[in-house]
Each structure stands twice: as C-alpha cells, then as structure tokens.
XYZ file of C-alpha atoms in Angstrom:
566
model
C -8.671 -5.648 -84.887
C -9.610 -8.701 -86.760
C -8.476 -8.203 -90.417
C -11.299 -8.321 -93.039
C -10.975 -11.124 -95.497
C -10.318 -10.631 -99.277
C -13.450 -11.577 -101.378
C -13.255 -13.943 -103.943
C -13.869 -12.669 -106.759
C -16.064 -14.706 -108.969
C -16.002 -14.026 -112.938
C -18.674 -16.689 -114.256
C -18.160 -15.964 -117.858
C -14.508 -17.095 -117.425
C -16.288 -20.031 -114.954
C -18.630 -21.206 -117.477
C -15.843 -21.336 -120.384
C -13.483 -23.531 -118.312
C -16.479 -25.971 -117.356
C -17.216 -26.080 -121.547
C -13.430 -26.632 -122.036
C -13.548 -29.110 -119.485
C -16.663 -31.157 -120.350
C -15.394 -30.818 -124.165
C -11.967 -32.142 -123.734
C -13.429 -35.300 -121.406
C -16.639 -35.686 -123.833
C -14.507 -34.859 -126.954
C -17.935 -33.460 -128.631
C -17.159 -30.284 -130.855
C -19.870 -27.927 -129.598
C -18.782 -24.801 -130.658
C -15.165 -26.173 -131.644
C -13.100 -23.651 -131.999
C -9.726 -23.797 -134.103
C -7.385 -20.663 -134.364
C -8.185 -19.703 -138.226
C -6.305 -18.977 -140.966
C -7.624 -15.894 -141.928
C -6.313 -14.086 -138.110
C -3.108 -16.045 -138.809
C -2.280 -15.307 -142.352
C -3.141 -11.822 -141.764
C -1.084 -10.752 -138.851
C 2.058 -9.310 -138.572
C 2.502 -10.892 -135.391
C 1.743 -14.793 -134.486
C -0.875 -14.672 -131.155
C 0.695 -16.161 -128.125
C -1.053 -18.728 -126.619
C -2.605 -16.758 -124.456
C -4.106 -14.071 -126.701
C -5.410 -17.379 -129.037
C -7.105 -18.590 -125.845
C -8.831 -14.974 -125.645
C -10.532 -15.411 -129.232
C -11.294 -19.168 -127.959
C -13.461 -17.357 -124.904
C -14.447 -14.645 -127.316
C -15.893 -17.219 -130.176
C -17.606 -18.951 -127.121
C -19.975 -15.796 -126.506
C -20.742 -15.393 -129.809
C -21.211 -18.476 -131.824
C -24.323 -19.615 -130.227
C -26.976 -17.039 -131.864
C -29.636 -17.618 -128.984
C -27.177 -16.216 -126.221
C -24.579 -13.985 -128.033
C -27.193 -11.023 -126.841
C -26.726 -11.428 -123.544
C -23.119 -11.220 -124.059
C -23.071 -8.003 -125.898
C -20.394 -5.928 -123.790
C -17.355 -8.029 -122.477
C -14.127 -7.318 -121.165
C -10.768 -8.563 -121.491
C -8.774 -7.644 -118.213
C -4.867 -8.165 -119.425
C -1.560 -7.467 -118.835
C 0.371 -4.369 -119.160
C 2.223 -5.726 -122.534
C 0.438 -8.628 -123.237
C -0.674 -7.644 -126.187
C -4.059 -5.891 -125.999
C -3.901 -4.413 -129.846
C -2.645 -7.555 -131.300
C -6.266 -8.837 -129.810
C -8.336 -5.928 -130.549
C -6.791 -6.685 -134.634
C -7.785 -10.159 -134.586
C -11.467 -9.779 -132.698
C -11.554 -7.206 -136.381
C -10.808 -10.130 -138.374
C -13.106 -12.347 -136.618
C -16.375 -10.588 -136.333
C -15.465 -8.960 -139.777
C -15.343 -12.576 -141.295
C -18.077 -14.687 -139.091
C -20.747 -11.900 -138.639
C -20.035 -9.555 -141.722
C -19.410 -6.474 -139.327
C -17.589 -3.545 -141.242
C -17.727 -0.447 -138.546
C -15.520 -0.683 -135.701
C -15.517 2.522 -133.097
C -12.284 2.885 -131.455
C -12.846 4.850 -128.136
C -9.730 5.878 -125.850
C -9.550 8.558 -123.241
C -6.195 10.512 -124.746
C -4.695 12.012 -127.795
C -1.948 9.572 -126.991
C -3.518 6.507 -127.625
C -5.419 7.761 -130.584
C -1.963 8.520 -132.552
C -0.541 4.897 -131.813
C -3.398 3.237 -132.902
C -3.454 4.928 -135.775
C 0.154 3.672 -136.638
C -0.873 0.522 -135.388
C -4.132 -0.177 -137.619
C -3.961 2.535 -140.607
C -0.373 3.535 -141.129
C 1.208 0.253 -143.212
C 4.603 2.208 -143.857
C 4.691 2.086 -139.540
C 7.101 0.255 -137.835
C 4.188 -0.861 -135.467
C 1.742 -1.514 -138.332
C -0.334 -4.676 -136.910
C -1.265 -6.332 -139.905
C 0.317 -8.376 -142.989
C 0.321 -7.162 -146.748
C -2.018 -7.313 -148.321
C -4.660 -8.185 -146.036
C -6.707 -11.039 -147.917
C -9.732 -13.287 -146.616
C -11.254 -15.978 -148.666
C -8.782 -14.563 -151.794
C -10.630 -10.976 -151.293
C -8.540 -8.026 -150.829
C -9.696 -6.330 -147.294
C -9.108 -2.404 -146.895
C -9.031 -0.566 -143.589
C -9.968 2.981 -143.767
C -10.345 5.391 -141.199
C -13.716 7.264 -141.358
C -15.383 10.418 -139.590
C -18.833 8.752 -140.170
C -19.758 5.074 -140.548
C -21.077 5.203 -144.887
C -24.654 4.620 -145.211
C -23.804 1.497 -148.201
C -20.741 -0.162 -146.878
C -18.673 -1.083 -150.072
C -17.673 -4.862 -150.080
C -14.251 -6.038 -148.792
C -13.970 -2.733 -146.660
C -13.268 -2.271 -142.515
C -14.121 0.682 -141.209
C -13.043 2.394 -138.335
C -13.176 5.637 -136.886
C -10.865 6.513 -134.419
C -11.898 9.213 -131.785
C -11.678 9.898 -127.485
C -14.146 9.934 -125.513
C -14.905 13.115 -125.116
C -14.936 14.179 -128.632
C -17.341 11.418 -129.110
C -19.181 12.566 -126.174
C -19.008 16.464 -127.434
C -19.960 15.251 -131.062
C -23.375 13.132 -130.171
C -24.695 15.831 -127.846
C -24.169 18.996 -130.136
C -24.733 17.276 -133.742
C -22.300 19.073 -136.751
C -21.572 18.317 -140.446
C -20.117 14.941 -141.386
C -19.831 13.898 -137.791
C -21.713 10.947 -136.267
C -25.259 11.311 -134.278
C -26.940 8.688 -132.736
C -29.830 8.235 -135.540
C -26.405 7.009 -137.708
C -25.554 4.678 -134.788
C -29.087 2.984 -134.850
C -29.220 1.771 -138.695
C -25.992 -0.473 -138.536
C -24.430 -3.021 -136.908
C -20.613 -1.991 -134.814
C -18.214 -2.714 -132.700
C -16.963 -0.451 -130.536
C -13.580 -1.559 -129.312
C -12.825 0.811 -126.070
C -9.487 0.978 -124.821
C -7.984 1.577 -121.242
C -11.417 0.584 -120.345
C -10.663 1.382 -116.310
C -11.476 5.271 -117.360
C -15.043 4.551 -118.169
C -16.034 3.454 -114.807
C -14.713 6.226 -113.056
C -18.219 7.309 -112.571
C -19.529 3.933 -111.292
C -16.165 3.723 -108.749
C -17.092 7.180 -107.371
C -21.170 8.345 -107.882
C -19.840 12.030 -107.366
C -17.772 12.086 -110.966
C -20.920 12.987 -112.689
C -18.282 13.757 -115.740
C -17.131 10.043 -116.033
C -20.596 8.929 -115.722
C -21.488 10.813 -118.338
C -19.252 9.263 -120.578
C -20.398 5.530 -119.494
C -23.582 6.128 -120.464
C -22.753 7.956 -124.023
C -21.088 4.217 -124.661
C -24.196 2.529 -122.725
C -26.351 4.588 -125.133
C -24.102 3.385 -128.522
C -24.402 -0.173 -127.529
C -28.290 -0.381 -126.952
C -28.794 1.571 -129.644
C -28.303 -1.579 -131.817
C -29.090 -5.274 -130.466
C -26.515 -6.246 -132.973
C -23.753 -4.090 -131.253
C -21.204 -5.013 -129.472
C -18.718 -3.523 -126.600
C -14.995 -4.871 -126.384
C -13.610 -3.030 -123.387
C -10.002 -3.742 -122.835
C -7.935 -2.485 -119.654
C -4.971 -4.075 -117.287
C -5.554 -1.938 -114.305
C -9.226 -2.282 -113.736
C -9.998 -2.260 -109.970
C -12.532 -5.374 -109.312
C -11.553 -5.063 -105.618
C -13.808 -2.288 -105.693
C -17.441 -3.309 -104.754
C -19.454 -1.283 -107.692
C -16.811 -1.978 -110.040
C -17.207 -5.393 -109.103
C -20.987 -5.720 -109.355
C -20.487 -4.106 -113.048
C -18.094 -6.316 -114.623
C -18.482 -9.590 -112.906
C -20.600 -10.892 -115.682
C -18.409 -9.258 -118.428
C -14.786 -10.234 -117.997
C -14.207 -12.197 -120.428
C -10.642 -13.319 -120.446
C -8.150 -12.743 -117.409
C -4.445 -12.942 -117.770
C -2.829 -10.908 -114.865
C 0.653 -9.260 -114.565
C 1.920 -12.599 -112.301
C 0.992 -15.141 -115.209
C 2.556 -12.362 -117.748
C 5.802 -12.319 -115.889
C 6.112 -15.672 -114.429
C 5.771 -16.737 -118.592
C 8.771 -14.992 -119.260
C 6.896 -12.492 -121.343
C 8.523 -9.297 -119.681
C 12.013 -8.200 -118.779
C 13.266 -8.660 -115.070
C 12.587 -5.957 -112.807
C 15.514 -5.108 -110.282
C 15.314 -2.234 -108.480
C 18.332 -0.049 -107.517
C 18.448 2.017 -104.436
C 20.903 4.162 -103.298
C 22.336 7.235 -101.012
C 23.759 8.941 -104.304
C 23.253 12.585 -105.637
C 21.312 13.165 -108.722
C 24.451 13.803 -110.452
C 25.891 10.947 -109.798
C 22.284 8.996 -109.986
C 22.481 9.770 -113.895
C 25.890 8.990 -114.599
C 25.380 5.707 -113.115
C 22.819 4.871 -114.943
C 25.063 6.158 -118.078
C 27.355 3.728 -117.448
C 25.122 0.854 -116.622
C 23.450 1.178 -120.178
C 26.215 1.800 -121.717
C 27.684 -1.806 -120.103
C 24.331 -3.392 -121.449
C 25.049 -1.806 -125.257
C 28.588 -3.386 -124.646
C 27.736 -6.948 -123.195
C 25.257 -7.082 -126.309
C 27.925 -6.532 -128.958
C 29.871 -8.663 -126.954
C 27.465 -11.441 -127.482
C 26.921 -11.261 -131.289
C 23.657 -9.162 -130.661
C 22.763 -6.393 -133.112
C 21.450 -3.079 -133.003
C 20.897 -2.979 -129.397
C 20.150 -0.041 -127.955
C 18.845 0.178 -124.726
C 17.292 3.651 -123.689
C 16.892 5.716 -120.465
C 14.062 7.387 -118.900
C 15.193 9.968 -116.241
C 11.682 10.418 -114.447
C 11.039 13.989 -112.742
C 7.710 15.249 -110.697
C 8.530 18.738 -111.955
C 8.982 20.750 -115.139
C 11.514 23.033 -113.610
C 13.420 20.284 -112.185
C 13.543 18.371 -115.398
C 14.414 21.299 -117.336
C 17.163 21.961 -114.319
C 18.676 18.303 -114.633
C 18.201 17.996 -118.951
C 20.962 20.837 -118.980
C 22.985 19.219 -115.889
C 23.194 16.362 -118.049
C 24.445 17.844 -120.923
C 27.615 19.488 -118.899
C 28.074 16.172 -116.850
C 28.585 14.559 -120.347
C 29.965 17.076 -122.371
C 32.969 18.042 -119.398
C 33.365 14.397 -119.202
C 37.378 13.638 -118.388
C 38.755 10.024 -118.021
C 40.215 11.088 -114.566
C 36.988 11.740 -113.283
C 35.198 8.479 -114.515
C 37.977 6.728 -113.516
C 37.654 7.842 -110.431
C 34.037 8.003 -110.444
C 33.869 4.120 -111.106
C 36.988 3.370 -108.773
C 34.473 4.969 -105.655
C 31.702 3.813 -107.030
C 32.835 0.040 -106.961
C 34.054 0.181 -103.140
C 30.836 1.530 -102.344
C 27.746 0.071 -104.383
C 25.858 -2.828 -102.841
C 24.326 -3.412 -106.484
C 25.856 -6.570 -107.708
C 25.042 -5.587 -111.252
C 26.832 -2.364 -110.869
C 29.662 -4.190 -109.329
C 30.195 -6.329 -112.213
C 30.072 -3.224 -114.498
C 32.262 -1.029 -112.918
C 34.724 -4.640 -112.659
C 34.561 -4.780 -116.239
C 35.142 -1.005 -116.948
C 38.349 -0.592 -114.902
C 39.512 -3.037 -117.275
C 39.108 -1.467 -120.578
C 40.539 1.682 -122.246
C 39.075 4.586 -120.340
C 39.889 7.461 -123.289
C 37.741 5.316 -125.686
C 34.740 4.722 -122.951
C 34.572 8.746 -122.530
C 34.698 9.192 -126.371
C 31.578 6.575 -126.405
C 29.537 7.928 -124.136
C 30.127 11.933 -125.410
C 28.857 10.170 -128.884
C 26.034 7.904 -127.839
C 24.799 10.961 -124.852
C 25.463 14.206 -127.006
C 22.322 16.773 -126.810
C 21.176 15.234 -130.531
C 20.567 11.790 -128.943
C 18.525 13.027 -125.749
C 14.587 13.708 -125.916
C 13.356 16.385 -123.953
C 9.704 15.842 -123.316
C 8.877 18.485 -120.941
C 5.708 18.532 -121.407
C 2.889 20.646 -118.820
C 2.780 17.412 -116.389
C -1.251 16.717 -117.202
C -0.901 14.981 -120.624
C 1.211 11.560 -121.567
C 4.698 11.413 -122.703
C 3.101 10.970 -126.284
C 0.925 14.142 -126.610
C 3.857 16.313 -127.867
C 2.760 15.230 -131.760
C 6.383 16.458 -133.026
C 8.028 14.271 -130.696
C 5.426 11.531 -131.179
C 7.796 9.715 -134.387
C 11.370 9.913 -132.105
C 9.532 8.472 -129.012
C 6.837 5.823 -130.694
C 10.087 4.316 -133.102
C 12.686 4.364 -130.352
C 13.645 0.074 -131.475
C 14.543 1.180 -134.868
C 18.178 1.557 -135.460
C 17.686 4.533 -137.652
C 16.443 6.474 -134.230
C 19.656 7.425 -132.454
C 17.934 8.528 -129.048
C 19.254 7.215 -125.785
C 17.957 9.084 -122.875
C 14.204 10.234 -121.927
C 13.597 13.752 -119.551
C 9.853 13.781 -119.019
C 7.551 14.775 -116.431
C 4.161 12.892 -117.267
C 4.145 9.527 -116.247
C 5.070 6.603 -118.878
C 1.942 7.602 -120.494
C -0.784 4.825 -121.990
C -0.316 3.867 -125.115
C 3.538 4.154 -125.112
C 4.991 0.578 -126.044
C 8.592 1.150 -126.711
C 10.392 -2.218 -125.801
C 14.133 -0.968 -125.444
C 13.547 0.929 -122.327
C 16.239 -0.547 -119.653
C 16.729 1.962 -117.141
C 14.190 4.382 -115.294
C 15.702 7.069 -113.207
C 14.156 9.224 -110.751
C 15.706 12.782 -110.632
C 14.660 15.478 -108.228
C 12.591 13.479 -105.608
C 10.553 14.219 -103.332
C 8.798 12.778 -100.703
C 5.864 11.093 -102.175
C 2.113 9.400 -101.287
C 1.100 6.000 -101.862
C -1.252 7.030 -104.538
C 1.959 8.197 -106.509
C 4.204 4.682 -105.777
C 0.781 3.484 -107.492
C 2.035 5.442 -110.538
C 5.610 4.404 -110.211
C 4.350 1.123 -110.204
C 2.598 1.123 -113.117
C 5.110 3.040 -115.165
C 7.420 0.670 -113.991
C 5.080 -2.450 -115.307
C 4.833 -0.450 -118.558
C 8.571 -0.181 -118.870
C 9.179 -3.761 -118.572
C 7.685 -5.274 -121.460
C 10.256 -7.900 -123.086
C 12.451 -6.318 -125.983
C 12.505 -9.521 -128.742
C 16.189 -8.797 -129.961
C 17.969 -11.126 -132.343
C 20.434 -13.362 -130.282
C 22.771 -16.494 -132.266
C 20.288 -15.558 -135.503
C 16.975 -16.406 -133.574
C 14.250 -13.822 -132.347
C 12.624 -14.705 -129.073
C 9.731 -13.025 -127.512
C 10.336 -14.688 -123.608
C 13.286 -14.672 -121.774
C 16.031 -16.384 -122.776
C 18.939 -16.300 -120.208
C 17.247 -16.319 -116.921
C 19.664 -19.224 -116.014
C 22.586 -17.936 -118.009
C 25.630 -15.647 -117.534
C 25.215 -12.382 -115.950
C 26.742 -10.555 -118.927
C 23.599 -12.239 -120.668
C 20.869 -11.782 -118.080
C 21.269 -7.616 -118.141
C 19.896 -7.717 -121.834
C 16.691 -8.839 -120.387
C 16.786 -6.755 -116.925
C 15.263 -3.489 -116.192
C 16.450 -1.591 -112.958
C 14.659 1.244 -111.511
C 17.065 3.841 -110.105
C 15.459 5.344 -106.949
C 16.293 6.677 -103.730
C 16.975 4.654 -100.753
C 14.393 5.722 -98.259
C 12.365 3.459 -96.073
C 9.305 4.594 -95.886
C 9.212 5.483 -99.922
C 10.315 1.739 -100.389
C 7.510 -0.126 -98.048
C 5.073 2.058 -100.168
C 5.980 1.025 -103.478
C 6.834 -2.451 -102.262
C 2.790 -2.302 -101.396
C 2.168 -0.912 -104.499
C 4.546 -3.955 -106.285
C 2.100 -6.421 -104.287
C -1.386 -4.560 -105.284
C -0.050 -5.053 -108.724
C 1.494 -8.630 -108.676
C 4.239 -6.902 -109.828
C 7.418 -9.135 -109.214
C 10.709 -6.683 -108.368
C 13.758 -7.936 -106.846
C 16.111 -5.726 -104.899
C 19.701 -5.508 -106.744
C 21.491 -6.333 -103.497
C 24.004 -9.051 -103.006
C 22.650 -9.796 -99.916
C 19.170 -10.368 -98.426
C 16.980 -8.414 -95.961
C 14.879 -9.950 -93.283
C 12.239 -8.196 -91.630
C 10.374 -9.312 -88.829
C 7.566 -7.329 -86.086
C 8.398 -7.702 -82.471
C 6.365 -6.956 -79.628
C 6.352 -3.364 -77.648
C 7.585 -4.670 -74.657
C 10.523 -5.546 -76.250
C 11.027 -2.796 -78.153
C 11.258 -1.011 -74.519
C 13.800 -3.947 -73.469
C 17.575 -2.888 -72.662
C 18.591 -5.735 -74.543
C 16.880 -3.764 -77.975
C 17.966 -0.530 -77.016
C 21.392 -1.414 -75.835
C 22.243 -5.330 -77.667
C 24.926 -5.789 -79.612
C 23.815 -8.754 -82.573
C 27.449 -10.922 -83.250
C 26.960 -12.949 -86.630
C 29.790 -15.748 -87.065
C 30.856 -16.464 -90.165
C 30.344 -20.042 -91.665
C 33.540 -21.548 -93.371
C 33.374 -25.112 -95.382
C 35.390 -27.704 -93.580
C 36.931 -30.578 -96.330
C 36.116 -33.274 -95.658
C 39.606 -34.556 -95.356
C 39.682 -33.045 -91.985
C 37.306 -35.718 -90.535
C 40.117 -38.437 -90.112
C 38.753 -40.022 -87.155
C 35.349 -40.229 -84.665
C 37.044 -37.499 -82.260
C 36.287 -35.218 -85.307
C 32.893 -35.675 -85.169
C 33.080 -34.892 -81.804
C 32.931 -38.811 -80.217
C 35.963 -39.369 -77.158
C-alpha cells in the first residue's frame, strides 16, 4: 500500500507577514512599523520573550491598517504548551485597550479550572501569578481591571473590563435571558474582545458534524463576533488539530502566529523530558521516585540554589486505586527503617538501567542513612501530600478548596511534595516545580489515552526559572554541565516497561513534536526485517556475539608489522 503523503499545510496570514517582514527589512520602509511599546512593557510583570513580542508584531499587522483589519476579525494564535499564552492574552489587553480604545474583554474557557486561574492571573494582585505590574499606568493614567457580570452601558474612563465566564454558562445565559446577565441586544451596542481560551474545544463540532452540542457553542461565539463589525475573536490553543481536513479549511486563514512544541523545546524554554521505564512494583515505583526527588532537593542545596522544591505527581486511571496507593504511601513512608532503604538502594543500584538513578543511589550509599530516613518522613509526612481524588471527569483544579495548595505549589510557604490525582494534568494548571510523574496502578491502555499522557507530560515540563549563582533564568542553563546540575532542569516520567504501551506513546511523543529521551545508558536500535527471514533458522535459532572494542595506545604501534605490513 502506497503511503498517503502529509499535506502541507499552508497558513497565509503567517505567509503574508513573513513576505511584509521580508520586503520591510530589504526596503527598510516603515509601513506599519511596529516597535514593542512601552506601555505592554512597563506594565507587565513578566518581560515577553521574543517570541510572544513577535506575536503582537503579527497581531499589530492585522489591525493597523483600518481598510483590512475587518477581514481579520477572528485570529488564532496556535502555541506551545507553556509558552506563555496568558502573558499574550495580557498584552493583546494593553494593546487594543490603548490603540483602539476597547474596554470589554470576554474571557471564554470550557472549565471551572481555567476560569479560577485566570482570575488569579488578571484580577487577583495579592496572587502569586498576578500578570500585571503595580499600578498599571498608560500615558500617566491609572488603568483598573474589574471583573463584570455585564459589560456597563457608559464605560468610565481609565477602566478594563472583563467578564470571565465558560462556555456553557455563556451559552445557557444568551439563550434563556435573566437579571444582570448579558443578552445579545447588550453585545450589539459596544465594541469587545472576546479572548477564548483552549480554543481546540470550540471546533469540536466542525471536527465531527454529529456533536451538535459543540456546534452549538461555535456558533453562540460566531453569533458574539458578528454581532459587532468592531469585534474581535482571539482564540488561543496548543493542541489544535489542523491535520484534520474541516479543521483545516476553518482556520487556515486565521492562525495568526505559530510557535510549536519543537521550537518551544529546542529554545530551551522547557525542562528535559527523560522517561523512566521499568519492571518494578508500584511500591517500589513510588519510593523510587521518593528518592530521586529527594536527590534533586539535595543536588540543589548542594549547588547554592534556594527554595527548591521539586514536586511529584503519582498519576492513577482510577479513584479506588488512587485512594488504595495515597494510604500505601503513607505506611511505605511512615514504617520507613534505614535497613530497608539501605537495602532498597543497595538492589536497586545493581539492577536499574537508569543512569540518573544510578548516580543517585551512588551518591546515597554514601551519606548518613538515619538522617536520609528522618528527611524523607519530614518532607513525605501525610501534611505535605495532596490528595486530589477527584470523580475522574473534571481537572486536577476543580476541587476549589484545594485550588490555593495546588495553583501556589513554587512558593516556599506551600510545603506540598507529592500529587495523587486521577484527572489528567488538567488545563489551566501551570505549576513549574513538577519533576517527577508517576504512574500507579496501570493498566493496559489505547492510543487515544498515550495521547493524554502525552500531553500531561508536555504540560508538566514547562521550565521552573529558579535562582542559580544570584541570577534567574527562564531557559536551560546546564544542558552541557554536570549531571548533579542537569537533574534541576530534567523531568522523568516513571512508567511501566511494556512494549507495546511504549511504541504508542512514542507515536504519541512524535504527533506532538514532543522530544523524550529514554533514561538508559545505552541505546536501542530497531530495525524491520523481511518475513522470510523471520521464518529463517538462523532468526529462530542464531546466536548474535558482540566483541568488545578496547583503545590500543598508541605506544603499541612501534613498527610497520603493527599496522599489519610483513
């Protein structure tokens, strides 16, 4: 069979800005000239990369020119898990708040989740993960974000309004019209922005015509948008499916800006992803990865770094079985004796073929084994450990009383170390100090799940900017240092080690231009060979001798009958 080509796909927004940028840089004329401003700098927490800068540059392109910004009235900006979608969405508020005098921005997400983290993100200034500097000031005027139900008929200068809301309360609201909430007659007398998040769920219903549900919600946002020639649609996703023919025809003209998972990761923007198979028990599956995070907390004191604290996720497919291995953990810890970790790590090191492990288990055999028990009892005990639990259909973040522990897990004032969840490593989760992910309980699962894994593991690799020798980096710093240096920028993914699991989430790695190396210290080659041979007595029966390869000095070639002349 005579394998179908991949399409090219063809995004002519994103064409048509790199033949401006070209013509502009050889012409040098300043048509639509476009300078990061001081009002998006001054006023956010966080310095853009240059990346996110070059998303405002393609964003400024569709709108400055008043005779075509119509025609560019829903765009979308396909990035990275990590890359920094908010930061974006908070600067695309400054902009068209300061070059088009918009003051109502709609914030549209499918979960709970999401909702609470933006809210911390954009309103909450005492959050952690607050977005913005204080005070926000543009042109020496004071600028106020406040969260509304409904968008005020007189808009009160100096003011950015947002209302924050899923889509299907949005969806529920507009169709059955209450007190105070918003109706589409509202929607038609001012000017917005509607800024939709995790866009990939609101073409559900154009990737499959049966999910009249999904459809139903593109065309409440379809409905916004046109009701307004002045509005305009921001749709921001990292997993939308362009590979997908009706997807395709949708968005080609609307994706705006493109930075993929490869770029993200090849920038140094995200941890190192090693993945960690092995033939262990679940028992011993946790208290490995114990011990490996407690090695990274170590080799970061150990190089001057402080208040690390890397965390664990131990990653279950069932309630019961989480709930089963949350207590099993407790005892394992709790009945913790240095004969049995010493012992423990004195098997473990004849056995692993992790290299990372090897050099942890090296180092503990090494130290005081009394005080490494004492450690991990303190940093493990039941206070320290989340249990999430929750019914395996919502995110890890829709538990609101366990919203604060899990969306501040960086600060040094939250002691947590270890994760039990079901749900998936939900959207809208960004904690950067996640090092380990463990998978408890497994079962044999489909492709469409190692899609999942995949994802949560992309999610779980976003790069943890720790202080290091008094400097802050947000990239990778030690990809070419010590290996005590590299595991404080490494996540491993604890997993089992079954073939046909691993080919599926290694295709699920590829679909994703996700970039996971195997924490082996040696290499596997894989190769197809033809039936026939397969039937061959020499496969069934051969024996495959490898000779090992020793360096010669070269003091030992002291004449030509060396090099093998008589």
């Amino acid at each position: 069979m005579v394998k179908k080509k991949a399409r090219e796909l063809v995004l002519p927004i994103i064409h048509e800005i790199g033949d401006y940028t070209s013509d502009f840089l050889k012409n040098d004329e300043p048509r639509h000239a476009f300078v990061y401003p001081d009002y998006i700098k001054h006023n956010l927490k966080h310095q853009l990369r240059d990346y996110q800068k070059q998303s405002l540059y393609n964003l400024n392109y569709t709108q400055k020119d008043a005779n075509v910004a119509s025609r560019f009235n829903q765009l979308l900006f396909h990035m990275a898990t990590g890359s920094g979608k908010t930061d974006v969405m908070a600067a695309n508020m400054l902009y068209f708040y300061h070059e088009f005098g918009y003051q109502n921005f709609l914030f549209v997400v499918n979960t709970n989740a999401v909702i609470a983290k933006t809210r911390e993100n954009m309103l909450n200034v005492q959050s952690p993960k607050y977005l913005f500097s204080q005070p926000i000031s543009i042109d020496g005027m004071p600028i106020e974000l406040r969260e509304v139900t409904r968008f005020p008929t007189n808009s009160e200068p100096g003011m950015i309004y947002l209302r924050l809301t899923t889509i299907q309360t949005l969806a529920n609201e507009l169709q059955a019209p209450r007190e105070n909430g918003l109706t589409y007659g509202d929607l038609e007398k001012q000017k917005l922005i509607i800024l939709a998040d995790e866009a990939h769920h609101f073409s559900a219903g154009t990737k499959s015509k049966m999910d009249q549900k999904n459809r139903a919600w593109e065309y409440v946002l379809d409905r916004i948008r046109q009701s307004n020639k002045a509005n305009r649609q921001l749709e921001f996703t990292a997993t939308i499916d362009l590979n997908n023919d009706f997807i395709y025809e949708k968005y080609r003209d609307k994706v705006i800006f493109q930075y993929d998972l490869k770029e993200f990761q090849n920038a140094g923007y995200s941890k190192k992803i090693a993945r960690l198979q092995a033939n262990s028990d679940d028992n011993e599956k946790m208290l490995t990865a114990v011990l490996l995070s407690q090695y990274r907390k170590r080799m970061a004191i150990q190089a001057g770094v402080p208040d690390f604290k890397p965390v664990i996720l131990f990653k279950s497919n069932k309630i019961k079985v989480s709930h089963t291995f949350y207590r099993q953990f407790l005892t394992i810890i709790g009945q913790l004796t240095v004969e049995d970790l010493g012992q423990f790590i004195a098997t473990q090191l004849n056995t692993t073929q992790s290299s990372t492990l090897r050099q942890a288990y090296a180092y503990y055999q090494s130290i005081d084994m009394g005080s490494l028990v004492r450690e991990l009892q303190r940093d493990f005990n039941q206070s320290n450990i989340i249990d999430v639990n929750d019914n395996g259909n919502k995110g890890i973040l829709e538990d609101l009383d366990k919203f604060h522990k899990l969306n501040t897990l960086e600060e040094p004032s939250n002691p947590a170390r270890a994760i039990f969840a079901v749900a998936k490593l939900s959207e809208g989760w960004d904690v950067l100090n996640l090092y380990d992910i463990v998978r408890i309980g497994e079962q044999p699962i489909t492709s469409t799940q190692t899609n999942s894994e995949a994802q949560l593991i992309g999610r779980g690799a976003r790069y943890n900017p720790f202080v290091y020798e008094e400097a802050t980096s947000f990239t990778r710093r030690f990809d070419h240092s010590t290996p005590e240096l590299q595991i404080l920028e490494s996540l491993h993914y604890h997993t089992i080690n079954d073939k046909k699991y691993i080919d599926n989430l290694t295709k699920s790695f590829e679909a994703m231009q996700l970039q996971v190396e195997d924490d082996k210290d040696f290499d596997i080659l894989t190769t197809t060979v033809k039936e026939s041979f397969k039937r061959s007595d020499v496969y069934q029966n051969g024996k495959l001798y490898y000779n090992d390869v020793e360096d010669v000095p070269e003091s030992e070639y002291n004449g030509l009958a060396k090099y093998g002349v008589p």
